């Protein structure tokens, strides 16, 4: 039987304009913001897509956790069109805690650059709970969900809000497939206090020019975090939506102390593994 060659894309009609007049192609992402939920991933995505060399998918495709059976071509079809000089980026924060995600991303491309936005796991858990509470007002208290046994200080690691913050544990799965040099960690805290500095490092990691600088940000006192002076699309100032920067639920300081103790060994292991001290202690 004759060997079936892969179908070539049709040649552009003769006399079609060269270069950028064609809208570019949809490409699989070269960089993915893989985590973590309530860490600052939306801010990183909105900030990085201001860069002319970056095109980003606005919604979370959840391909490597929930939609994997739809196949890579489905995934590709969601992507924005890019020119050869541009990087395609997507973000789905649940990938970081998905067992299969590292292998699946590796199988797509072992060169994928991974961005993980981390923040103090205690405040991350409270933020996570606050978000859930806004959608389901009748859930148990934070304390009730945190402990299997409060008097013994036994933390319930099966509760997602707690489990996500055990960064060192999840990171191990990623390091089975990707070298640390391909994973960049963004400090969720510094993203608020020094957005230009943190985004400078992200641009370096992606191998693109440092275009996003101090000039792009102003601090919004009401929201309590930085906003863009000009957005990618409209050229108008752009703050993240109402669901961001919610006032956290008040938690008993003793509970916070117990959680700090619980996370400490995980944090220390995480700092040692990535060679970066996030100062959560």
CSV table of C-alpha atoms in Angstrom, one decimal, residues 41-239:
chain,number,residue,atom,x,y,z
A,41,UNK,CA,-2.4,33.6,38.5
A,42,UNK,CA,-5.0,35.9,36.9
A,43,UNK,CA,-2.9,39.0,37.7
A,44,UNK,CA,0.2,37.3,36.1
A,45,UNK,CA,-1.8,36.4,33.0
A,46,UNK,CA,-3.3,39.9,32.6
A,47,UNK,CA,0.0,41.6,33.2
A,48,UNK,CA,2.0,39.4,30.8
A,49,UNK,CA,-0.5,39.7,28.0
A,50,UNK,CA,0.3,43.4,27.8
A,51,UNK,CA,3.5,42.3,26.2
A,52,UNK,CA,3.5,42.5,22.4
A,53,UNK,CA,5.3,39.2,22.1
A,54,UNK,CA,2.7,37.3,24.2
A,55,UNK,CA,-0.7,36.1,23.2
A,56,UNK,CA,-2.8,34.5,26.0
A,57,UNK,CA,-6.0,32.5,26.2
A,58,UNK,CA,-8.4,34.5,28.5
A,59,UNK,CA,-10.3,31.5,29.9
A,60,UNK,CA,-9.0,28.5,31.7
A,61,UNK,CA,-9.1,25.5,29.2
A,62,UNK,CA,-8.6,22.8,31.9
A,63,UNK,CA,-7.2,20.6,29.1
A,64,UNK,CA,-4.6,18.7,31.1
A,65,UNK,CA,-7.0,17.9,34.0
A,66,UNK,CA,-10.6,17.7,32.8
A,67,UNK,CA,-10.6,17.8,29.0
A,68,UNK,CA,-7.6,15.7,28.1
A,69,UNK,CA,-9.7,13.1,26.1
A,70,UNK,CA,-10.7,15.9,23.6
A,71,UNK,CA,-7.2,15.7,22.2
A,72,UNK,CA,-4.4,18.1,21.4
A,73,UNK,CA,-6.1,19.5,18.2
A,74,UNK,CA,-9.1,20.6,20.3
A,75,UNK,CA,-6.7,22.2,22.7
A,76,UNK,CA,-4.9,23.9,19.9
A,77,UNK,CA,-8.1,25.2,18.4
A,78,UNK,CA,-8.8,27.2,21.5
A,79,UNK,CA,-5.5,29.1,21.3
A,80,UNK,CA,-5.2,32.7,20.0
A,81,UNK,CA,-3.4,33.1,16.6
A,82,UNK,CA,0.2,34.1,16.9
A,83,UNK,CA,3.0,35.3,14.7
A,84,UNK,CA,6.3,33.4,14.7
A,85,UNK,CA,7.8,36.0,17.1
A,86,UNK,CA,5.0,35.5,19.7
A,87,UNK,CA,4.6,33.1,22.6
A,88,UNK,CA,1.3,31.4,23.3
A,89,UNK,CA,0.4,31.2,27.0
A,90,UNK,CA,-2.5,29.7,28.9
A,91,UNK,CA,-3.3,29.4,32.6
A,92,UNK,CA,-5.2,26.7,34.5
A,93,UNK,CA,-4.2,26.8,38.2
A,94,UNK,CA,-5.6,23.4,39.0
A,95,UNK,CA,-2.9,21.7,36.9
A,96,UNK,CA,-0.3,22.1,39.7
A,97,UNK,CA,-2.2,19.7,41.9
A,98,UNK,CA,-3.3,17.3,39.1
A,99,UNK,CA,-1.3,14.0,39.3
A,100,UNK,CA,-1.4,13.4,35.5
A,101,UNK,CA,-0.7,17.0,34.4
A,102,UNK,CA,3.2,16.9,34.4
A,103,UNK,CA,3.3,13.8,32.3
A,104,UNK,CA,0.6,15.0,29.9
A,105,UNK,CA,2.3,18.4,29.4
A,106,UNK,CA,5.7,16.7,29.0
A,107,UNK,CA,4.1,14.5,26.3
A,108,UNK,CA,2.9,17.6,24.4
A,109,UNK,CA,6.3,19.2,24.6
A,110,UNK,CA,9.2,18.6,27.0
A,111,UNK,CA,10.3,22.2,26.4
A,112,UNK,CA,7.2,23.7,27.9
A,113,UNK,CA,7.9,26.6,30.3
A,114,UNK,CA,5.9,26.4,33.5
A,115,UNK,CA,5.0,29.3,35.7
A,116,UNK,CA,3.8,28.7,39.3
A,117,UNK,CA,2.4,31.6,41.3
A,118,UNK,CA,2.7,30.8,45.0
A,119,UNK,CA,1.7,32.7,48.1
A,120,UNK,CA,1.7,32.0,51.9
A,121,UNK,CA,-0.3,28.8,52.1
A,122,UNK,CA,-2.2,30.0,55.2
A,123,UNK,CA,-3.5,33.1,53.5
A,124,UNK,CA,-4.0,31.1,50.3
A,125,UNK,CA,-6.3,28.7,52.2
A,126,UNK,CA,-8.3,31.5,53.7
A,127,UNK,CA,-8.7,33.1,50.3
A,128,UNK,CA,-9.8,29.8,48.8
A,129,UNK,CA,-12.4,29.3,51.6
A,130,UNK,CA,-13.6,33.0,51.2
A,131,UNK,CA,-14.2,32.3,47.5
A,132,UNK,CA,-16.1,29.1,48.2
A,133,UNK,CA,-18.1,30.8,50.9
A,134,UNK,CA,-19.2,33.5,48.4
A,135,UNK,CA,-20.7,30.8,46.2
A,136,UNK,CA,-22.0,28.4,48.9
A,137,UNK,CA,-22.9,30.4,52.0
A,138,UNK,CA,-24.0,27.4,54.0
A,139,UNK,CA,-20.7,25.5,54.1
A,140,UNK,CA,-19.1,24.7,57.5
A,141,UNK,CA,-16.7,27.1,59.2
A,142,UNK,CA,-13.1,27.4,58.2
A,143,UNK,CA,-12.0,25.8,61.5
A,144,UNK,CA,-14.4,22.9,61.0
A,145,UNK,CA,-13.0,22.1,57.6
A,146,UNK,CA,-9.4,22.6,58.6
A,147,UNK,CA,-9.1,20.1,61.4
A,148,UNK,CA,-9.8,16.4,61.6
A,149,UNK,CA,-9.2,16.8,65.3
A,150,UNK,CA,-8.9,20.4,66.6
A,151,UNK,CA,-7.7,19.6,70.1
A,152,UNK,CA,-4.9,17.3,68.8
A,153,UNK,CA,-4.2,19.9,66.1
A,154,UNK,CA,-4.7,17.3,63.4
A,155,UNK,CA,-5.1,19.1,60.0
A,156,UNK,CA,-7.3,17.5,57.4
A,157,UNK,CA,-5.0,17.3,54.4
A,158,UNK,CA,-7.8,15.9,52.3
A,159,UNK,CA,-9.5,19.3,52.2
A,160,UNK,CA,-8.4,20.9,48.9
A,161,UNK,CA,-7.9,24.3,50.4
A,162,UNK,CA,-5.3,22.8,52.8
A,163,UNK,CA,-3.8,20.3,50.3
A,164,UNK,CA,-3.0,22.9,47.5
A,165,UNK,CA,-0.7,24.8,49.9
A,166,UNK,CA,1.6,21.8,50.4
A,167,UNK,CA,3.7,23.0,47.5
A,168,UNK,CA,6.7,20.8,48.2
A,169,UNK,CA,4.6,17.6,47.8
A,170,UNK,CA,3.0,18.7,44.5
A,171,UNK,CA,6.3,19.9,43.1
A,172,UNK,CA,7.8,16.4,43.3
A,173,UNK,CA,5.5,15.2,40.6
A,174,UNK,CA,6.6,18.0,38.3
A,175,UNK,CA,10.3,17.4,38.9
A,176,UNK,CA,9.9,13.8,37.7
A,177,UNK,CA,9.4,15.3,34.2
A,178,UNK,CA,10.8,18.9,34.2
A,179,UNK,CA,14.1,20.4,35.4
A,180,UNK,CA,13.8,23.3,37.8
A,181,UNK,CA,15.3,25.5,35.1
A,182,UNK,CA,12.0,25.1,33.2
A,183,UNK,CA,9.8,26.1,36.2
A,184,UNK,CA,9.5,29.7,37.3
A,185,UNK,CA,8.0,30.6,40.7
A,186,UNK,CA,6.3,34.0,41.1
A,187,UNK,CA,5.8,35.3,44.7
A,188,UNK,CA,2.2,36.2,45.1
A,189,UNK,CA,3.2,38.7,47.8
A,190,UNK,CA,5.8,40.5,45.6
A,191,UNK,CA,3.4,40.6,42.8
A,192,UNK,CA,1.4,43.0,44.9
A,193,UNK,CA,4.3,45.0,46.4
A,194,UNK,CA,6.6,45.1,43.3
A,195,UNK,CA,4.6,44.0,40.2
A,196,UNK,CA,7.2,45.3,37.8
A,197,UNK,CA,10.1,43.5,39.5
A,198,UNK,CA,8.2,40.2,39.5
A,199,UNK,CA,7.0,40.6,35.9
A,200,UNK,CA,10.6,41.5,34.9
A,201,UNK,CA,11.7,38.1,36.1
A,202,UNK,CA,8.8,36.4,34.2
A,203,UNK,CA,9.8,38.2,31.0
A,204,UNK,CA,13.4,37.0,31.5
A,205,UNK,CA,12.2,33.5,32.1
A,206,UNK,CA,10.1,33.6,28.9
A,207,UNK,CA,13.1,34.9,27.0
A,208,UNK,CA,11.3,38.1,25.9
A,209,UNK,CA,12.4,41.8,26.2
A,210,UNK,CA,11.6,43.6,29.5
A,211,UNK,CA,8.8,45.7,28.1
A,212,UNK,CA,6.5,45.6,31.1
A,213,UNK,CA,8.0,48.0,33.7
A,214,UNK,CA,7.0,50.4,36.5
A,215,UNK,CA,5.4,52.6,33.9
A,216,UNK,CA,2.6,50.0,33.4
A,217,UNK,CA,1.3,49.9,37.0
A,218,UNK,CA,-0.4,52.1,39.5
A,219,UNK,CA,-1.5,51.0,43.0
A,220,UNK,CA,-5.2,50.9,43.6
A,221,UNK,CA,-5.8,51.7,47.3
A,222,UNK,CA,-9.4,50.5,47.4
A,223,UNK,CA,-8.5,47.1,45.9
A,224,UNK,CA,-5.2,46.9,47.7
A,225,UNK,CA,-3.3,45.8,44.7
A,226,UNK,CA,-1.6,47.0,41.5
A,227,UNK,CA,-3.6,47.7,38.3
A,228,UNK,CA,-2.5,48.2,34.8
A,229,UNK,CA,-2.5,51.7,33.4
A,230,UNK,CA,-3.4,50.4,29.9
A,231,UNK,CA,-4.9,47.0,29.1
A,232,UNK,CA,-4.0,44.9,26.2
A,233,UNK,CA,-7.3,45.5,24.3
A,234,UNK,CA,-8.7,48.9,25.1
A,235,UNK,CA,-5.9,51.1,26.2
A,236,UNK,CA,-7.9,52.0,29.3
A,237,UNK,CA,-6.8,51.3,32.9
A,238,UNK,CA,-7.5,47.7,33.9
A,239,UNK,CA,-8.0,46.3,37.3
